[in-house]
mmCIF file of C-alpha atoms and ligand atoms in Angstrom:
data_model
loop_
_atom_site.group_PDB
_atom_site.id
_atom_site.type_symbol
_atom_site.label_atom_id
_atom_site.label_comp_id
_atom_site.label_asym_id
_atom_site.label_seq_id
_atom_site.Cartn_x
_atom_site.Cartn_y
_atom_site.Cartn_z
ATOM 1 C CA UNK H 1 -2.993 2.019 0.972
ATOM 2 C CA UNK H 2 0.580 3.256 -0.136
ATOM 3 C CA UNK H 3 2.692 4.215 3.299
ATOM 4 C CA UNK H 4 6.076 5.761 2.575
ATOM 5 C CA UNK H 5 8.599 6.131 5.157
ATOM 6 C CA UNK H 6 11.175 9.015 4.221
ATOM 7 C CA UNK H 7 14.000 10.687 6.059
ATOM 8 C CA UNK H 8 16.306 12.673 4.417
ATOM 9 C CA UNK H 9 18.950 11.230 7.019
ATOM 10 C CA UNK H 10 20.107 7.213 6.668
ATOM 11 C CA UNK H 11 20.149 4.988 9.619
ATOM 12 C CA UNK H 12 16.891 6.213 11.469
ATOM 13 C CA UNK H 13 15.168 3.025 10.951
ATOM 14 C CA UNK H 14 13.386 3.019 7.914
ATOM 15 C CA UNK H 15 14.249 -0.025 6.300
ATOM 16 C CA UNK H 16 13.772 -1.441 9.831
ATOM 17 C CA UNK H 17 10.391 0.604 9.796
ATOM 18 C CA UNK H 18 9.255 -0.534 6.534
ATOM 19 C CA UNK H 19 9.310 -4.380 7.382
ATOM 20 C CA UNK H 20 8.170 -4.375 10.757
ATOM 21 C CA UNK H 21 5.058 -2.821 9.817
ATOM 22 C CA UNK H 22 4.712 -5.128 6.935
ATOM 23 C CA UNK H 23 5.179 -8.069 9.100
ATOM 24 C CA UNK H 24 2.663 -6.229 11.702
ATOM 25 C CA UNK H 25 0.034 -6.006 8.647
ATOM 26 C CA UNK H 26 0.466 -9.263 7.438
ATOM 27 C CA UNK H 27 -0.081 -10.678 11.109
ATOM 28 C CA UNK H 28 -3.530 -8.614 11.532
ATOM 29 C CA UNK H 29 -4.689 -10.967 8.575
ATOM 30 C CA UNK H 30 -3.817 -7.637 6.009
ATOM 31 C CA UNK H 31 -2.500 -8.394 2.749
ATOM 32 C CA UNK H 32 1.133 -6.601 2.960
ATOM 33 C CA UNK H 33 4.012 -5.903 0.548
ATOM 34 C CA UNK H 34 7.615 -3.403 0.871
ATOM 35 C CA UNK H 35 8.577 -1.752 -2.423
ATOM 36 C CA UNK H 36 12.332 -0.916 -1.930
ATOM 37 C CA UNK H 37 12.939 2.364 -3.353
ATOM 38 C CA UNK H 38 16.163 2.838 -1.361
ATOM 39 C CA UNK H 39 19.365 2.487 -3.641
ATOM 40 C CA UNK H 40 21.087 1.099 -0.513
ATOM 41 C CA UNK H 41 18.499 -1.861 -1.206
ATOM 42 C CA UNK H 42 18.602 -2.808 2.996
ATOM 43 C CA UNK H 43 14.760 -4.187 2.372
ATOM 44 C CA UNK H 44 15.704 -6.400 -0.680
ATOM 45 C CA UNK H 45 18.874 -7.720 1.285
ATOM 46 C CA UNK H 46 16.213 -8.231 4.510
ATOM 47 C CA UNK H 47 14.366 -10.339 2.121
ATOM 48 C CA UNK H 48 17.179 -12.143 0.814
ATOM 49 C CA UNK H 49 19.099 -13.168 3.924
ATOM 50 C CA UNK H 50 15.625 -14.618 5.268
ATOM 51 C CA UNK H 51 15.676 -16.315 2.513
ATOM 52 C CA UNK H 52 18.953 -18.046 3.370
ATOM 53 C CA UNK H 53 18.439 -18.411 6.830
ATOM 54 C CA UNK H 54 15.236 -20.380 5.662
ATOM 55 C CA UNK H 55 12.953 -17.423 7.672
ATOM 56 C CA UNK H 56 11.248 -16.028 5.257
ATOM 57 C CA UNK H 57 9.405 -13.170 5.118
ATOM 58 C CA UNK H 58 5.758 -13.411 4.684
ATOM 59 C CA UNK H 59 5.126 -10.515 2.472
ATOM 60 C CA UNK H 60 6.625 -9.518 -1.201
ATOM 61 C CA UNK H 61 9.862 -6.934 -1.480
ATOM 62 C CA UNK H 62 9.936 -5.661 -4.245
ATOM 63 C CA UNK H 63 12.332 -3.242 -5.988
ATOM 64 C CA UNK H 64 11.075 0.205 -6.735
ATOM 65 C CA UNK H 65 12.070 3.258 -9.003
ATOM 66 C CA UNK H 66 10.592 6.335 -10.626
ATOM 67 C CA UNK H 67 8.645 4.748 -13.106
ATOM 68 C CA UNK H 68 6.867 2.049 -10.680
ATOM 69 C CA UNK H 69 6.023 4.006 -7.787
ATOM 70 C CA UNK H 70 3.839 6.355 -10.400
ATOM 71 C CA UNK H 71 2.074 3.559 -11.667
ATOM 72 C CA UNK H 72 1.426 2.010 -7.684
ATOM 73 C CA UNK H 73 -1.970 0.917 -7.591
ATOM 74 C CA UNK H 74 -2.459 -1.072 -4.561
ATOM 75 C CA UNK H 75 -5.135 -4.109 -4.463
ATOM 76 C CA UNK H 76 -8.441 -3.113 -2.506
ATOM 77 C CA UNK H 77 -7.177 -3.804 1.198
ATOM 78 C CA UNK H 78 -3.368 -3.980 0.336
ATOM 79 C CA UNK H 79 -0.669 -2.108 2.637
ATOM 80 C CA UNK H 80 1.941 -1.119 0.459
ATOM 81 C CA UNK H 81 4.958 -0.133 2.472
ATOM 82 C CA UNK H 82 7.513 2.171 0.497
ATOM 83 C CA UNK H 83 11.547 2.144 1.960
ATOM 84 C CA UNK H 84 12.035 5.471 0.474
ATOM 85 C CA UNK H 85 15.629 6.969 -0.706
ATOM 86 C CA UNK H 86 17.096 9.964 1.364
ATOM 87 C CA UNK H 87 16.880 12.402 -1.230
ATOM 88 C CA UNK H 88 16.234 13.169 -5.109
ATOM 89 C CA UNK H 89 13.356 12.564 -7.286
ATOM 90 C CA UNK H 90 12.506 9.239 -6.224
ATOM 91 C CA UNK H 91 12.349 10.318 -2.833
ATOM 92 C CA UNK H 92 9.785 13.345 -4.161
ATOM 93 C CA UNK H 93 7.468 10.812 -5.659
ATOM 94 C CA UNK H 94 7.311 8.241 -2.782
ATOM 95 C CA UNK H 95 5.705 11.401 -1.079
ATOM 96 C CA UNK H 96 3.704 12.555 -3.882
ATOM 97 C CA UNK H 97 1.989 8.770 -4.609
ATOM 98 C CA UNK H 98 1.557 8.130 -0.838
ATOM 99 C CA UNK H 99 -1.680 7.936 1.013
ATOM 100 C CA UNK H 100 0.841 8.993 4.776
ATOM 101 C CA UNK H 101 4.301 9.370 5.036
ATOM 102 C CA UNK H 102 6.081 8.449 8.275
ATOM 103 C CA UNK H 103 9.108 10.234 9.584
ATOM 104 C CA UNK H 104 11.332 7.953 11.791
ATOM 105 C CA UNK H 105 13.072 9.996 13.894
ATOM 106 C CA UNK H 106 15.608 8.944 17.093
ATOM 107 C CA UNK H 107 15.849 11.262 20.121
ATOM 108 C CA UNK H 108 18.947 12.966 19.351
ATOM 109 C CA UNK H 109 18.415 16.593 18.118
ATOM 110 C CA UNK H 110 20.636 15.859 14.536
ATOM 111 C CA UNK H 111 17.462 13.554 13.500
ATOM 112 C CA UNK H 112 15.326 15.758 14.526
ATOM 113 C CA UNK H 113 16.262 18.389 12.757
ATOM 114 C CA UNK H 114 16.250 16.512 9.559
ATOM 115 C CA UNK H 115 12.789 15.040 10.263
ATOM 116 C CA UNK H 116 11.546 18.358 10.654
ATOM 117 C CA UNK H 117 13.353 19.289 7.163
ATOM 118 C CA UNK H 118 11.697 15.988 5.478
ATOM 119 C CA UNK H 119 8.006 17.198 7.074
ATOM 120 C CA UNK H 120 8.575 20.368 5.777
ATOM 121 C CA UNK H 121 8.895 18.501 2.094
ATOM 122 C CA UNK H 122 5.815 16.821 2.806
ATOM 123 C CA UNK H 123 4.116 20.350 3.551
ATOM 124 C CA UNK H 124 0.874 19.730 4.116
ATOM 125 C CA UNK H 125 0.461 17.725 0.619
ATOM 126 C CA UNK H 126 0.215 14.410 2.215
ATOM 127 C CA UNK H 127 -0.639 13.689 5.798
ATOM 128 C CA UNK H 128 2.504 12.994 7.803
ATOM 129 C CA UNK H 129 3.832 11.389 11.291
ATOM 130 C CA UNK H 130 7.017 11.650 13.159
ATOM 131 C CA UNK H 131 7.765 8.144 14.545
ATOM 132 C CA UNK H 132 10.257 8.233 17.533
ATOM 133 C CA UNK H 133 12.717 5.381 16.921
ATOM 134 C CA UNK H 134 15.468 3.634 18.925
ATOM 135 C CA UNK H 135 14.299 5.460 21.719
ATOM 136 C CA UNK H 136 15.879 5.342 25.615
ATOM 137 C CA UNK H 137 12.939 6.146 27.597
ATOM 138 C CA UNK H 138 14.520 7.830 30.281
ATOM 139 C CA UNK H 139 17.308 10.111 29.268
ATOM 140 C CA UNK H 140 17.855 13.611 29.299
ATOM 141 C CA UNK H 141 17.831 13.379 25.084
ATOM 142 C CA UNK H 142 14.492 11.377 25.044
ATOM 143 C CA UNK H 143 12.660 13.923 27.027
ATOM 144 C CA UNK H 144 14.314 16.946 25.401
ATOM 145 C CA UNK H 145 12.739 15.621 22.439
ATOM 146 C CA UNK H 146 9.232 14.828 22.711
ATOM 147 C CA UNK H 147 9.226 18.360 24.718
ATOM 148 C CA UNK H 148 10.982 19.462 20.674
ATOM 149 C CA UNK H 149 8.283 17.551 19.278
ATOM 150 C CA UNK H 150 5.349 19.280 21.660
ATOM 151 C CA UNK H 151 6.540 22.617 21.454
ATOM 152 C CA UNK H 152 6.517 22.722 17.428
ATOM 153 C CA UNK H 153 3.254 20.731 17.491
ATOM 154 C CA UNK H 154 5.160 18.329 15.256
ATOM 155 C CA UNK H 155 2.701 15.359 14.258
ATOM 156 C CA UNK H 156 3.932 12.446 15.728
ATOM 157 C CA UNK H 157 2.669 8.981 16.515
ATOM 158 C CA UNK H 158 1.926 8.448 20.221
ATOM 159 C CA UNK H 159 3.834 5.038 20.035
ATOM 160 C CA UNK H 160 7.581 5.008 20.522
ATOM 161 C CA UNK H 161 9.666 2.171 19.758
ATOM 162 C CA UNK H 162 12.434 1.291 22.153
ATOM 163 C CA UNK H 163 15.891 1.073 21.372
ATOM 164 C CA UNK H 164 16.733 -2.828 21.674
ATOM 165 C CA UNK H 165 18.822 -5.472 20.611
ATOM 166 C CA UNK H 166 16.535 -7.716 19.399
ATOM 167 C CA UNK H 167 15.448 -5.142 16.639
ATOM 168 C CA UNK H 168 18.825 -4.313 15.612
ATOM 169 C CA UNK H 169 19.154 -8.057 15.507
ATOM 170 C CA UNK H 170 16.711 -8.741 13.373
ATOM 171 C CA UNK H 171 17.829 -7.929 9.768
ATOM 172 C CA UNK H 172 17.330 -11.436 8.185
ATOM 173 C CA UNK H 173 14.661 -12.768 9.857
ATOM 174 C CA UNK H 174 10.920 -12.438 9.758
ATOM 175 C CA UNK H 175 10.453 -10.472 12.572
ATOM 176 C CA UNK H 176 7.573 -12.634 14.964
ATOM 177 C CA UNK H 177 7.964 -10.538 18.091
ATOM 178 C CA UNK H 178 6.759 -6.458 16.856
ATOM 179 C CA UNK H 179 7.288 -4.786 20.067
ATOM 180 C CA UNK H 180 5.619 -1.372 19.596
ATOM 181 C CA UNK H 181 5.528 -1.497 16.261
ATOM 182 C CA UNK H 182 1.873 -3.491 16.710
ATOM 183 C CA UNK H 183 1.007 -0.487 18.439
ATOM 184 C CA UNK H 184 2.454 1.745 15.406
ATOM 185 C CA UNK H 185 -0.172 0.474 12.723
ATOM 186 C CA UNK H 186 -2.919 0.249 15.059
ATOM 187 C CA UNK H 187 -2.401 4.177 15.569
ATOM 188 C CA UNK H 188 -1.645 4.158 11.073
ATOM 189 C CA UNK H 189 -5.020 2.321 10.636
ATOM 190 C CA UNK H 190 -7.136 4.713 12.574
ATOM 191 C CA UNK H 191 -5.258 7.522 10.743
ATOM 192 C CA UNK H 192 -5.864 6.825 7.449
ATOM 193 C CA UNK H 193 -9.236 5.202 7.765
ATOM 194 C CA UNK H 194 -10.036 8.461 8.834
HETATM 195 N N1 ADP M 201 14.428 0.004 17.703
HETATM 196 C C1 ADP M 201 15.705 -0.223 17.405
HETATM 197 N N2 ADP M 201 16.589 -0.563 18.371
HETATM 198 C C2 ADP M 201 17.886 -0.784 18.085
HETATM 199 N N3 ADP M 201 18.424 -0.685 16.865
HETATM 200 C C3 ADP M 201 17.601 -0.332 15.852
HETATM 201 C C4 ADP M 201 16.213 -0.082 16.062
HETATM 202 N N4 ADP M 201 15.661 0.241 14.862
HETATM 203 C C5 ADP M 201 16.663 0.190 13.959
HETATM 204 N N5 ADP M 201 17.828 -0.145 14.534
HETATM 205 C C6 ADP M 201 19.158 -0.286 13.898
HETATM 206 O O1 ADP M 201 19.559 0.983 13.398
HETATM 207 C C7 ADP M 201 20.306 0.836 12.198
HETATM 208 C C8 ADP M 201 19.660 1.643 11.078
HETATM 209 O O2 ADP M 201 18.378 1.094 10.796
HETATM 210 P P1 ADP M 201 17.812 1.019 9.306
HETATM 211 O O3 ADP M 201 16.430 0.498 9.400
HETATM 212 O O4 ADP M 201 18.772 0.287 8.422
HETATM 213 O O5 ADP M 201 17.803 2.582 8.952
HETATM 214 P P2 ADP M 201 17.641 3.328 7.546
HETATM 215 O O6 ADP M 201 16.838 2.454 6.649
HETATM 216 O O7 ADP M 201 16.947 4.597 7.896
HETATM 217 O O8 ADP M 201 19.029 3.576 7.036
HETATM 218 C C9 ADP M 201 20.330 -0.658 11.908
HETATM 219 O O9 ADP M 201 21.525 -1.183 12.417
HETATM 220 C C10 ADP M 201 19.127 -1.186 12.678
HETATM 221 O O10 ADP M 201 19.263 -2.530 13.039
HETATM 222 MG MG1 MG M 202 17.370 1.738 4.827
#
């Protein structure tokens, strides 16, 4: 299965995305990888300082460009996670190879008018989820936009992952503790199995 999380917009959590779900798969027993096709390379430098911290991760990261996201051919069974760029060709062909594409998206109405803007590039081509992010359950922002989200019948996943410390935290470690985002590829499985 080849899962590509896009934004056009940086710091909504896709890197952060990317490797939770990973580490979510590879818990269930699935066999899991990232391909880092972000030039910021945040996944690859995940990987690296787990390394060093003697953490690490239990999946592969592996770089990815052009040229090796059009040859992707995942194993039967393999979750293939794809860190995509914010814009430019590479960014077009993490949508066009993938099986879903989810949109991270925080509850401030900036991201969501960009995730709207990078479902609209998806258009219907490949199935697609907005995935609320570093939410505040609560606020005036976080209800303004789920009722955003309902209103424009925006596809979205009905888990929501919490703004906390402990994620923001995490960069460097293998992440043990997935907080929703257990919940997030139980809702991915039944999608795509569907
Ligand atoms: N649920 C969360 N709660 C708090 N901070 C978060 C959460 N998810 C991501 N972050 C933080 O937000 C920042 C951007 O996340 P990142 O995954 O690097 O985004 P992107 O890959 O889209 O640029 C990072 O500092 C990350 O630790
Ligand atoms: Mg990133």
């Amino acid at each position: 299965m080849k899962i590509t999380i896009a934004n056009a917009k940086g710091g909504v959590a896709k890197t952060t995305t990317a490797i939770y779900l990973a580490a979510a798969a590879t818990m269930r027993g699935l066999d899991a990888r990232v391909l880092d096709a972000d030039p910021q390379s945040s996944a690859s430098l995940w990987a690296d300082l787990a390394d060093d911290n003697h953490d690490p991760l239990p999946f592969d990261v592996a770089p990815a460009n052009l040229s090796t996201l059009g040859r992707l051919r995942p194993e039967a069974g393999e979750w293939c996670f794809v860190d995509a760029p914010p814009s430019g060709r590479v960014l077009e062909k993490a949508i066009e190879v993938a099986d879903f594409v989810i949109v991270p998206t925080s509850d401030s109405p900036i991201d969501l008018q960009q995730a709207w803007a990078t479902l609209q590039a998806v258009d219907g081509k490949v199935p697609a989820a907005a995935l609320l992010v570093r939410a505040e359950i609560g606020t005036t922002a976080f209800k303004d936009t789920m009722t955003a989200l309902e209103s424009n019948d925006t596809p979205r996943f009905e888990a929501v992952v919490h703004k906390r410390q402990e994620i923001k935290k995490s960069l460097g470690w293998n992440p043990t503790k997935l907080y929703e985002y257990g919940d997030v590829l139980t809702e991915l499985i039944k999608e795509v199995n569907q």
